[in-house]
XYZ file of C-alpha atoms in Angstrom:
777
model
C 19.250 64.889 106.659
C 15.129 65.185 106.304
C 15.947 65.463 102.771
C 18.173 62.581 102.323
C 15.770 60.537 104.246
C 13.131 61.655 101.840
C 15.445 60.964 98.997
C 15.946 57.162 99.981
C 12.344 56.562 100.969
C 11.362 57.629 97.346
C 13.996 55.506 95.662
C 12.764 52.459 97.942
C 9.228 53.128 97.272
C 9.927 53.121 93.612
C 11.715 50.033 93.532
C 9.288 48.283 95.652
C 6.463 49.338 93.097
C 8.368 48.407 89.933
C 9.126 45.079 91.472
C 5.701 44.465 92.740
C 3.944 45.344 89.337
C 5.765 42.590 87.946
C 6.016 40.188 90.475
C 2.947 40.528 92.740
C 2.809 37.041 94.112
C 6.194 37.325 95.654
C 6.872 41.124 96.453
C 5.243 42.979 99.250
C 6.095 46.020 101.158
C 7.300 43.912 104.152
C 10.495 44.065 102.184
C 10.814 47.807 102.515
C 14.070 47.718 104.864
C 15.865 45.883 102.224
C 14.715 48.463 99.923
C 15.662 51.436 101.689
C 19.266 49.432 102.135
C 19.482 49.126 98.362
C 18.304 52.709 97.938
C 21.259 53.882 100.502
C 23.810 51.736 98.702
C 22.946 53.187 94.971
C 23.287 56.796 96.667
C 26.565 55.787 98.280
C 28.100 54.815 95.128
C 26.418 57.395 92.805
C 28.986 60.363 91.937
C 27.872 63.611 93.323
C 27.218 66.270 90.790
C 29.486 68.888 92.312
C 32.568 66.884 92.723
C 32.171 63.738 90.395
C 33.153 61.522 93.151
C 30.984 59.132 95.205
C 29.999 59.751 98.834
C 31.932 56.132 99.529
C 34.997 57.624 98.189
C 34.726 60.615 100.620
C 34.042 58.631 103.480
C 36.890 56.025 102.823
C 39.459 58.618 101.502
C 40.406 56.383 98.559
C 39.093 56.082 95.054
C 36.490 53.276 94.962
C 35.086 52.423 91.138
C 31.739 50.878 91.469
C 31.123 47.951 89.512
C 27.517 48.506 87.559
C 27.548 44.857 86.851
C 27.143 44.080 90.384
C 23.710 46.054 90.769
C 20.646 44.484 89.852
C 16.952 45.339 89.800
C 15.449 45.213 93.304
C 12.991 42.273 93.935
C 14.143 40.619 90.451
C 13.766 36.893 90.062
C 17.528 35.341 90.869
C 18.340 31.675 89.888
C 20.750 30.120 92.347
C 22.892 27.394 91.645
C 22.142 24.199 93.582
C 23.902 24.053 96.822
C 25.051 20.261 96.072
C 26.357 21.590 92.523
C 28.166 24.628 94.546
C 30.109 21.876 96.571
C 31.088 20.062 93.733
C 28.844 17.376 94.323
C 26.292 15.373 91.671
C 22.578 15.520 91.732
C 19.923 13.289 89.919
C 19.972 13.840 86.553
C 16.683 15.114 86.112
C 16.656 17.436 89.208
C 16.654 21.217 88.848
C 19.848 22.749 88.547
C 18.735 25.886 90.179
C 16.189 27.579 92.892
C 14.498 30.744 92.123
C 14.685 33.475 94.652
C 14.076 37.295 95.161
C 17.129 39.716 95.168
C 17.304 41.726 98.050
C 20.694 43.533 96.767
C 24.333 42.752 97.689
C 25.422 41.550 101.049
C 26.891 44.026 103.537
C 29.476 41.581 104.769
C 30.826 40.354 101.745
C 32.194 41.423 98.190
C 29.472 43.519 95.970
C 29.330 40.475 93.826
C 27.404 38.444 96.623
C 23.872 38.752 96.576
C 21.136 38.780 99.428
C 18.270 36.184 97.938
C 15.123 35.560 99.747
C 14.119 31.751 99.327
C 10.345 31.589 98.121
C 9.821 28.739 100.036
C 11.764 28.618 103.371
C 11.585 32.550 103.870
C 15.236 32.477 104.676
C 17.937 35.195 103.496
C 21.408 34.036 102.272
C 24.275 35.380 100.568
C 24.796 33.756 97.178
C 27.557 33.956 94.770
C 26.422 31.526 91.847
C 23.738 33.311 90.488
C 21.766 34.339 87.373
C 19.461 37.728 87.288
C 16.467 38.066 85.392
C 16.668 42.027 85.421
C 13.762 42.489 83.006
C 11.455 40.194 85.105
C 10.576 37.911 81.635
C 10.209 34.951 83.831
C 7.698 36.199 86.138
C 5.433 37.994 83.222
C 3.162 36.350 80.400
C 3.133 32.711 80.339
C 6.186 32.244 82.057
C 4.822 33.310 85.093
C 2.954 29.904 85.290
C 6.221 28.163 85.664
C 7.227 30.137 88.756
C 6.697 28.490 91.664
C 4.157 30.043 94.177
C 5.859 32.340 96.898
C 5.669 30.961 100.573
C 7.857 33.173 102.266
C 5.225 35.174 103.778
C 3.609 32.259 105.153
C 6.740 31.271 106.735
C 7.328 34.887 108.308
C 3.571 34.598 109.488
C 2.792 37.961 107.649
C -0.045 35.964 105.536
C -2.272 32.951 106.510
C -1.274 29.591 105.207
C -3.343 28.906 101.938
C -6.081 26.482 102.406
C -5.860 23.278 100.233
C -7.958 23.906 96.859
C -8.936 21.471 94.375
C -9.091 24.068 91.488
C -7.155 23.414 88.502
C -4.708 26.241 89.138
C -3.592 24.411 92.559
C -3.390 20.751 90.731
C -1.244 22.452 88.644
C 1.335 23.827 90.766
C 1.650 21.025 92.983
C 4.228 18.518 92.922
C 1.947 15.687 94.709
C -0.514 13.596 93.428
C -4.133 14.303 94.814
C -3.902 11.442 97.186
C -0.597 12.987 98.958
C -2.346 16.397 98.879
C -5.221 14.742 101.076
C -2.662 13.829 103.848
C -1.518 17.499 103.970
C -3.008 19.054 107.310
C -2.759 22.879 106.946
C -2.970 24.651 110.264
C -3.588 28.460 110.870
C -0.278 30.166 112.283
C -0.385 31.024 115.879
C 0.481 34.440 116.705
C 3.850 33.316 118.430
C 5.891 30.828 116.595
C 6.742 27.575 118.532
C 9.635 25.279 118.002
C 8.568 22.011 116.668
C 8.208 19.136 119.097
C 9.800 15.661 118.905
C 7.756 13.359 117.179
C 7.131 10.000 119.086
C 4.741 7.561 117.834
C 5.230 4.478 120.022
C 7.483 3.089 117.430
C 5.688 4.039 114.541
C 7.269 6.475 112.003
C 5.740 9.728 110.743
C 4.727 7.989 107.151
C 3.114 5.403 109.231
C 1.178 8.141 111.141
C 0.416 9.654 107.731
C -1.213 6.579 105.932
C -3.209 6.153 109.368
C -4.402 9.297 109.155
C -5.635 8.769 105.470
C -7.300 5.563 106.566
C -9.435 7.250 109.124
C -10.835 9.967 106.891
C -13.091 12.116 108.563
C -12.418 10.411 112.011
C -8.951 11.934 112.132
C -10.527 15.609 111.882
C -12.751 14.794 115.060
C -9.564 13.611 116.869
C -7.902 16.743 116.205
C -10.706 18.923 117.529
C -10.823 17.022 121.124
C -7.003 17.349 121.564
C -6.291 19.168 124.842
C -3.169 20.487 123.468
C -3.267 23.582 121.704
C 0.262 22.805 120.111
C 0.634 22.944 116.270
C 1.246 19.505 115.001
C 4.374 19.749 112.549
C 6.438 17.106 110.595
C 10.337 16.986 111.371
C 12.449 19.347 109.280
C 14.497 16.049 108.006
C 11.082 14.657 106.523
C 10.060 17.862 104.751
C 11.459 17.021 101.190
C 10.324 13.421 101.824
C 7.893 12.180 98.940
C 6.911 8.172 99.320
C 7.841 5.960 95.963
C 4.204 5.370 95.036
C 3.748 9.270 95.016
C 6.814 9.887 92.576
C 5.600 6.737 90.362
C 2.205 8.474 90.024
C 3.784 11.568 88.990
C 5.958 9.886 86.407
C 2.927 7.924 85.093
C 0.749 11.121 84.838
C 3.244 13.292 83.078
C 4.042 10.485 80.537
C 0.315 9.682 79.663
C -2.005 12.935 79.040
C -1.094 16.059 80.417
C -4.197 17.859 81.643
C -3.227 20.400 83.703
C -1.570 23.716 82.813
C 1.661 22.982 84.743
C 2.233 19.443 83.227
C 1.493 20.975 79.837
C 4.192 23.723 80.423
C 6.855 21.141 81.960
C 6.465 17.842 79.850
C 9.088 14.972 80.431
C 8.698 13.561 77.021
C 10.633 10.862 75.459
C 10.862 10.669 71.524
C 12.663 8.714 69.081
C 16.171 9.337 68.421
C 15.393 9.517 64.804
C 12.163 9.580 62.599
C 14.157 7.643 59.972
C 12.557 4.287 59.676
C 15.959 3.022 57.747
C 17.833 3.628 61.187
C 17.213 1.070 63.791
C 18.501 -0.585 66.956
C 19.610 -4.250 66.737
C 16.303 -5.704 67.937
C 14.320 -3.902 65.651
C 16.333 -4.658 62.634
C 16.181 -8.444 63.499
C 12.237 -7.797 63.064
C 12.550 -6.701 60.022
C 11.952 -8.888 56.388
C 15.473 -8.087 55.214
C 17.202 -9.048 58.827
C 19.654 -11.555 57.105
C 21.323 -8.570 55.088
C 21.797 -7.060 58.464
C 23.226 -10.175 60.026
C 25.661 -10.461 57.133
C 26.650 -6.717 57.582
C 27.169 -7.540 60.906
C 29.626 -10.673 60.288
C 31.434 -8.180 58.073
C 31.843 -5.238 60.505
C 33.257 -8.060 63.022
C 35.681 -9.449 60.442
C 37.003 -6.129 59.678
C 37.647 -4.805 62.930
C 39.679 -8.315 63.497
C 41.608 -8.053 60.700
C 42.491 -4.395 61.176
C 43.528 -5.134 64.952
C 41.198 -2.651 66.230
C 40.155 -4.515 69.643
C 41.929 -7.353 71.578
C 39.626 -10.155 73.143
C 40.529 -10.070 76.848
C 39.095 -12.171 80.278
C 36.730 -9.839 82.236
C 38.670 -11.297 85.180
C 41.687 -9.723 83.626
C 40.595 -6.071 83.969
C 42.242 -4.083 86.764
C 39.561 -3.317 89.666
C 37.845 0.034 89.132
C 38.073 0.090 85.365
C 35.154 1.152 83.954
C 33.907 -0.989 81.276
C 32.194 0.707 78.043
C 28.994 -1.386 76.908
C 28.638 -1.531 73.106
C 25.592 -0.752 70.927
C 24.603 -1.926 67.793
C 23.444 0.507 64.867
C 21.799 -0.632 61.567
C 20.696 1.676 58.617
C 19.842 1.012 55.276
C 21.399 3.520 52.665
C 18.875 4.454 49.796
C 19.548 6.731 46.597
C 18.370 9.725 47.008
C 16.643 10.003 43.703
C 14.686 6.404 43.636
C 14.762 5.603 47.104
C 16.289 2.221 46.101
C 18.074 0.470 49.105
C 21.808 -0.353 47.630
C 23.426 -1.214 50.816
C 22.917 -2.509 54.688
C 25.148 -1.011 57.216
C 25.879 -2.163 60.764
C 28.047 -0.681 62.963
C 29.333 -1.327 66.316
C 29.369 1.311 68.781
C 30.985 2.219 72.260
C 28.279 3.785 74.330
C 29.921 7.071 74.863
C 27.629 8.280 77.486
C 29.553 6.255 80.035
C 32.516 7.757 79.175
C 34.084 10.293 81.672
C 35.816 13.650 80.736
C 39.230 13.620 81.695
C 39.481 9.887 82.006
C 38.609 8.454 78.614
C 38.780 11.700 76.501
C 39.760 15.123 76.569
C 39.096 17.250 72.932
C 36.377 16.131 70.668
C 36.497 18.806 67.877
C 36.812 17.568 64.582
C 36.460 19.733 61.565
C 34.583 19.082 58.418
C 34.445 21.032 54.965
C 32.017 23.657 54.707
C 29.429 23.958 52.352
C 30.684 27.208 51.028
C 33.932 25.587 49.885
C 32.090 22.464 48.426
C 29.799 24.644 46.258
C 32.832 26.907 45.108
C 34.986 24.024 43.925
C 31.902 22.869 42.086
C 31.448 25.752 40.400
C 35.132 25.535 39.273
C 34.534 22.312 38.139
C 31.620 23.293 36.075
C 33.800 26.376 34.470
C 36.718 24.459 33.530
C 35.300 21.167 33.004
C 37.011 19.212 35.661
C 36.224 15.619 36.256
C 34.820 14.483 39.804
C 35.085 11.678 41.705
C 32.994 10.394 45.071
C 35.226 8.421 47.367
C 33.718 7.018 50.693
C 36.455 5.953 53.263
C 35.299 2.710 55.198
C 36.535 4.063 58.451
C 37.283 1.353 60.907
C 37.562 3.545 64.195
C 35.402 2.746 66.999
C 32.346 4.625 66.789
C 30.470 6.038 69.352
C 33.095 7.490 71.492
C 33.239 10.888 72.183
C 36.668 11.517 70.510
C 35.896 9.126 67.429
C 35.604 12.101 64.780
C 39.079 13.650 66.129
C 40.761 10.890 66.467
C 39.701 9.818 62.525
C 40.654 13.417 61.288
C 44.266 13.351 62.860
C 44.601 9.812 61.597
C 43.710 10.909 58.201
C 45.625 14.253 58.059
C 48.918 12.331 59.236
C 48.437 9.806 56.603
C 47.397 12.518 53.749
C 50.496 14.614 54.556
C 52.751 11.426 53.985
C 51.402 10.940 51.022
C 52.172 14.253 49.420
C 49.156 16.036 50.050
C 49.021 19.832 51.522
C 46.611 20.909 53.781
C 44.818 24.266 53.577
C 45.367 27.029 56.319
C 42.059 28.448 55.266
C 39.954 25.537 55.226
C 41.131 22.449 57.274
C 39.350 20.003 55.124
C 40.798 20.995 51.561
C 43.848 19.172 50.659
C 45.543 20.008 47.512
C 47.783 17.494 45.275
C 49.436 19.008 42.116
C 46.410 20.281 40.277
C 43.631 18.347 42.124
C 41.603 19.045 45.215
C 40.429 16.516 47.734
C 37.396 17.878 50.054
C 36.807 15.691 53.296
C 33.543 15.673 55.439
C 34.557 12.885 57.717
C 34.399 9.701 55.638
C 32.616 11.270 52.664
C 34.899 12.701 50.294
C 35.233 14.395 46.808
C 37.937 14.449 44.567
C 37.968 17.131 41.672
C 40.962 18.070 39.179
C 41.445 18.575 35.209
C 43.703 15.600 34.848
C 41.720 12.359 34.732
C 45.026 10.327 35.073
C 45.869 11.996 38.173
C 42.494 11.374 40.023
C 43.097 7.914 39.262
C 46.656 7.960 40.612
C 45.417 9.478 43.558
C 42.815 7.024 44.147
C 45.198 4.283 43.998
C 47.529 5.970 46.577
C 44.472 6.632 48.964
C 43.324 2.595 48.336
C 46.746 1.467 49.260
C 46.608 4.113 52.668
C 42.938 3.759 53.549
C 40.038 1.265 52.698
C 38.471 3.492 50.119
C 35.322 2.775 48.126
C 34.910 4.335 44.656
C 31.301 5.598 44.426
C 31.917 6.746 40.837
C 30.799 10.240 39.596
C 29.322 12.707 41.937
C 25.630 11.920 42.463
C 24.340 11.839 46.143
C 26.776 13.384 48.512
C 25.732 14.342 52.195
C 22.057 13.743 51.300
C 21.849 16.167 48.460
C 21.194 14.831 44.985
C 23.661 15.951 42.435
C 22.659 15.974 38.665
C 25.150 17.192 35.985
C 22.925 18.706 33.359
C 23.670 18.730 29.604
C 23.518 22.430 29.279
C 26.566 23.026 31.598
C 24.347 23.313 34.728
C 24.500 21.491 38.148
C 21.193 21.030 40.278
C 21.335 20.304 43.593
C 17.996 18.787 45.221
C 16.675 16.887 48.317
C 13.479 15.812 47.209
C 13.648 13.031 49.947
C 13.992 15.732 52.685
C 10.758 17.754 51.236
C 8.972 14.510 51.266
C 9.524 13.627 54.916
C 8.677 17.180 55.788
C 5.456 17.225 54.203
C 4.573 13.882 55.633
C 5.426 14.838 59.118
C 2.779 18.411 58.486
C 0.123 15.904 57.123
C 0.547 17.398 53.732
C 1.505 14.323 51.540
C -2.294 13.596 51.326
C -4.416 14.339 48.100
C -5.873 17.523 47.862
C -3.381 19.341 49.668
C -2.914 22.855 48.400
C 0.145 24.787 47.863
C 1.378 28.434 48.086
C 3.633 30.660 46.070
C 5.664 32.243 48.571
C 6.863 30.969 52.193
C 5.697 33.533 54.544
C 2.823 35.910 54.602
C 3.508 39.406 53.687
C 0.453 41.060 55.871
C 2.066 39.374 59.298
C 5.492 39.455 61.060
C 5.904 36.695 63.616
C 6.201 37.241 67.322
C 6.073 35.444 70.570
C 2.236 35.774 70.511
C 2.331 35.330 74.652
C -1.501 35.409 74.570
C -2.124 33.711 71.326
C -3.767 30.151 71.153
C -1.416 27.240 72.235
C -0.067 25.250 69.721
C -2.193 21.725 69.410
C 0.803 19.627 69.065
C -0.413 17.996 65.492
C 3.440 17.591 64.721
C 6.601 17.610 66.191
C 7.700 21.233 65.756
C 11.338 21.077 66.521
C 11.735 18.353 64.658
C 10.148 19.726 61.193
C 12.303 22.928 62.520
C 15.459 21.262 62.233
C 14.901 19.561 58.886
C 13.827 23.146 57.411
C 17.246 24.311 58.681
C 19.162 21.444 57.241
C 17.249 21.817 53.997
C 17.626 25.646 53.636
C 21.238 25.445 54.658
C 21.820 23.153 51.982
C 19.297 23.829 48.671
C 16.892 26.317 49.397
C 18.364 29.769 50.478
C 14.692 31.357 49.398
C 13.124 30.029 52.917
C 16.019 31.187 55.155
C 14.077 34.241 56.113
C 10.769 32.386 57.141
C 12.466 29.234 58.590
C 14.682 31.510 60.941
C 11.444 33.290 61.898
C 9.771 30.121 62.739
C 12.921 28.787 64.745
C 12.953 31.574 67.084
C 9.790 30.081 68.879
C 11.030 26.349 69.295
C 10.774 26.917 72.916
C 7.284 27.770 73.289
C 5.255 27.786 69.833
C 1.756 28.769 69.719
C -0.921 27.989 67.009
C 0.146 31.039 64.908
C 3.771 29.725 64.765
C 2.435 26.330 63.668
C 0.318 28.004 60.714
C 3.635 29.747 59.698
C 5.658 26.352 59.573
C 2.576 24.808 57.651
C 2.643 27.946 55.392
C 6.304 27.054 54.605
C 5.320 23.138 54.080
C 2.978 24.263 51.439
C 5.688 26.283 49.806
C 7.368 23.215 49.407
C 4.862 21.287 48.314
C 4.357 23.722 45.355
C 8.128 23.753 44.334
C 8.967 19.780 45.832
C 11.199 19.064 42.818
C 13.155 22.398 42.852
C 16.241 23.009 44.621
C 19.540 25.251 43.512
C 21.028 25.207 40.150
C 24.252 26.465 39.636
C 24.981 28.159 36.281
C 28.168 29.992 36.158
C 28.030 33.053 33.853
C 30.877 35.693 34.372
C 33.652 34.976 36.980
C 32.653 37.409 39.360
C 32.914 37.494 43.087
C 30.046 39.365 44.711
C 28.061 39.914 47.836
C 24.971 41.419 48.557
C 24.013 42.835 51.947
C 20.783 44.352 53.183
C 18.980 45.089 56.647
C 15.699 45.912 57.919
C 16.148 48.333 60.927
C 13.826 47.408 63.527
C 11.597 45.812 60.969
C 9.932 43.188 63.475
C 9.403 45.937 66.124
C 5.944 45.206 68.014
C 4.540 47.850 70.475
C 2.422 45.228 72.390
C 4.912 42.627 72.977
C 7.952 44.962 73.361
C 7.489 44.966 77.105
C 7.806 40.957 77.064
C 9.949 40.493 74.152
C 12.800 42.956 73.598
C 14.388 41.590 70.762
C 11.615 43.070 68.509
C 13.694 46.283 68.660
C 16.617 44.407 66.866
C 17.111 44.635 63.174
C 17.269 41.744 60.842
C 19.986 41.225 58.512
C 20.736 39.294 55.440
C 23.562 38.555 52.822
C 24.416 36.200 49.807
C 27.702 35.683 48.410
C 27.718 34.920 44.698
C 30.455 33.570 42.789
C 30.132 33.161 38.685
C 26.250 33.973 39.469
C 26.053 31.079 41.689
C 25.315 31.342 45.353
C 28.315 30.096 47.746
C 26.898 30.972 51.187
C 24.029 32.971 52.771
C 22.144 34.172 56.018
C 19.077 35.538 57.624
C 19.433 36.546 61.060
C 18.977 39.169 63.896
C 21.586 41.031 65.099
C 22.914 40.431 68.362
C 22.452 43.886 69.497
C 19.885 47.105 68.899
C 20.910 49.237 66.041
C 20.105 52.940 66.999
C 19.857 53.921 63.131
C 19.338 52.522 59.568
C 22.957 53.019 58.572
C 24.263 51.480 62.205
C 22.053 48.199 61.044
C 23.225 48.360 57.652
C 26.784 48.599 58.629
C 26.623 45.850 61.235
C 25.312 43.478 58.336
C 28.115 44.711 56.049
C 30.804 43.872 58.854
C 29.381 40.304 59.442
C 29.061 39.758 55.589
C 32.843 40.413 55.245
C 33.754 37.887 57.903
C 32.516 35.459 55.391
C 33.846 37.242 52.265
C 37.446 37.415 53.319
C 38.162 33.682 54.365
C 36.688 32.864 50.698
C 38.768 35.221 48.949
C 41.903 33.946 51.239
C 40.814 30.172 49.926
C 40.896 31.318 46.143
C 44.211 33.213 46.589
C 45.702 29.951 48.193
C 44.375 27.640 45.652
C 45.779 29.752 42.790
C 49.189 29.628 44.536
C 49.282 25.941 44.968
C 48.978 25.408 41.155
C 45.388 24.661 41.098
C 44.071 26.051 37.727
C 40.991 28.126 39.096
C 38.999 30.511 37.372
C 39.006 34.128 39.153
C 38.382 36.635 36.500
C 40.648 39.079 36.967
C 44.395 38.986 37.544
C 43.932 40.061 41.406
C 41.184 38.587 43.093
C 38.361 41.199 43.974
C 34.932 41.376 45.540
C 32.150 43.780 44.862
C 29.800 44.386 47.604
C 26.254 45.630 46.958
C 24.628 47.722 49.662
C 21.351 49.990 49.356
C 22.230 52.376 52.238
C 24.179 55.326 51.591
C 25.098 56.221 55.138
C 26.520 52.594 55.289
C 28.618 53.075 52.252
C 30.024 56.157 53.407
C 30.928 55.170 56.806
C 32.727 52.130 55.238
C 34.740 54.295 52.512
C 35.699 57.156 54.652
C 36.755 56.715 58.493
C 35.313 59.855 60.014
C 34.011 60.094 63.515
C 30.447 61.083 63.399
C 27.941 61.688 66.602
C 25.761 58.910 65.452
C 28.174 56.329 64.500
C 31.283 57.231 66.635
C 29.883 54.113 69.098
C 30.296 51.525 66.868
C 32.535 48.957 68.317
C 35.922 48.627 66.694
C 34.826 45.010 65.623
C 32.593 46.445 62.948
C 35.497 48.326 61.013
C 37.964 45.482 60.590
C 37.162 45.563 56.882
C 38.096 48.866 56.066
C 41.539 48.216 55.192
C 40.733 46.139 52.694
C 38.535 48.933 51.087
C 41.262 51.222 51.300
C 43.888 48.487 49.735
C 40.913 47.972 46.611
C 40.735 44.247 47.848
C 36.814 45.019 48.411
C 35.029 47.541 46.680
C 31.305 49.002 47.432
C 28.647 49.956 45.189
C 25.246 51.592 45.562
C 22.004 49.490 44.476
C 18.531 50.263 44.777
C 16.153 48.740 47.070
C 14.293 46.984 43.985
C 17.533 45.518 42.528
C 18.905 44.185 46.017
C 18.603 40.689 45.988
C 19.264 40.359 49.482
C 16.230 41.719 50.509
C 14.573 38.287 50.380
C 16.245 37.591 53.532
C 15.278 40.359 55.747
C 11.431 40.733 55.519
C 8.309 38.750 53.520
C 8.070 39.732 50.068
C 5.395 40.353 47.573
C 4.755 37.367 45.069
C 6.389 39.281 42.083
C 9.388 40.574 43.867
C 10.256 37.344 45.727
C 10.185 35.344 42.324
C 12.294 37.859 40.789
C 15.060 37.719 43.831
C 14.607 33.830 43.956
C 15.277 33.632 40.411
C 18.628 35.797 40.961
C 19.689 33.390 43.641
C 18.573 29.791 43.064
C 18.357 30.108 39.298
C 14.717 29.193 38.532
């Protein structure tokens, strides 16, 4: 018995010390009874070495399988869903959805999935089910600890004295009241015996009036307290505990929206940004102040006339609307459309939209998903057009669906597919936005479409058919598509560039001024980005998230060589540091040096290749490992090349920690195959429907290049090895295709591995060599 007691004490002591070192403000030795009980629960549910059964199974006489997912670290932060949301009620839009508490183990009176949670503010312990646990104490260490409210449960339990009011920056940062409101608080020292709060009777005056009177009296109030005969502690009624006067709420809003000065305000900004930084996108009142307001008025008249002719709505009296029916407001959106290369305005658009934010799920809409064609598919057929000398035509379908609805895109797509099928088109089973008509291809991205084929007469016939069924506008030969400028050169190549987007990024970074210097690589080879918890805060000279969004679109569209650098910076959008901002600016300087560059499609041999690489724990950092476990993850990268032109590429961290370089490379190989196999199916499908696509050989085949011999052997020979048998079956899904000959694996040296550009920063010479192999320049 003494041995068991000692074991339980050792376990409880270990859990308390572990939690206290990671959350010293909230964890104290006064929680030892809960730690003892949790230590006992762990002992009862752990199998005995001799019998391989747990004590709880021996005691109950039945098989009880312990659910390890219900065991969490003692004392770890736990986030409990708001009680109103648990009851199915609604709360204010900007209110917090959860409150933080301390995990004290599972409830002895409920299922093991129900945890006992100690409230930081009230000191009450209650069973909770809707919880999210921070087992690694990530929210209570580093900079995240500043966002956690101060623990008050020790004061509520009279285990320590009530904190005195302070005017230091730390107290101001953690308070939710302005200084005027803090001055009205009266903090009393706790008595030895807690008394029930008395009923407040102030001769017809409520508690708020009493507080205001105390504020006006100032120092006289303190004298009145000292001459009181009663020794009872004055406390406000419980129903007024969460009350904040409206003038105090307004004070908080003004303070946060002006100039945040405290650490708390800097970490919790309630900021409002423009919906878009594009000066050519405006609301109605903004457009009416522009010099070309008459152009927008004409576009508005055209928009109304088109809707009326199409019968898309019916004018009714407001009085005829059934009672209780929601009337959705309308919003005008104005936009100038410009040529990407010359920035010349060629069209003024006015679109009337329904305010979709007022729609209710299940009442006004259900499903909202609408597919769009993938960039890999677009690039593949553009390469085919270059190889075979096809004709191209860009069509804009003037949709007169009511925009703004949450289901608008889905309604239009269903209408389009239904009518294209009636016209004789065949929808692809691989890509929902690819349609076949005889020898021609029709690609759909919502209302921007591309028509490709070897026969000009057939394309003209298709255009006439579409013109009769839809309101189609012929934009001529393919030039500007989805913000990308497409140039077909006389030497048989095609260039995809985004100079306007690069100029926008440079302007946001302040690099559009004369004298700005460029760089030849987008990332430093001497430094790997990490969370930099103790680093210098970001000075907010530019909108970090906005620039990362633009860089992401640029990288996925025409600049694959910046994939690694952009993804590294994108990881820290939630809390960027000055070091991350410098890395973003480094990418901008590289774009300044290569502003007119993009993606050059220059088909050579009709081969289909995939280059795969991984950097095993290449971003490991010993100093930040305790606060950032993701440093142990490996980075993988791959690029799919058809006829020497890139179709799709990726640079990302793996979702799990690889135990060896072989495992990291094999996981990368599996991820790349998930992109290869659908494209192989698309090629076969196009050929089966009679489209004269160039495939090189009679049987479509893909070569995969890998620089890790262990991953190559594992993919070819399905053996169970001690270091690789734990790999999940999801990573073996492509083995059958290797055995059938659809996929072939080839070794390549590290120097020749072009996918290396997606896994780590490279030297100038190696970076330029791989960039030339992928981008063509």
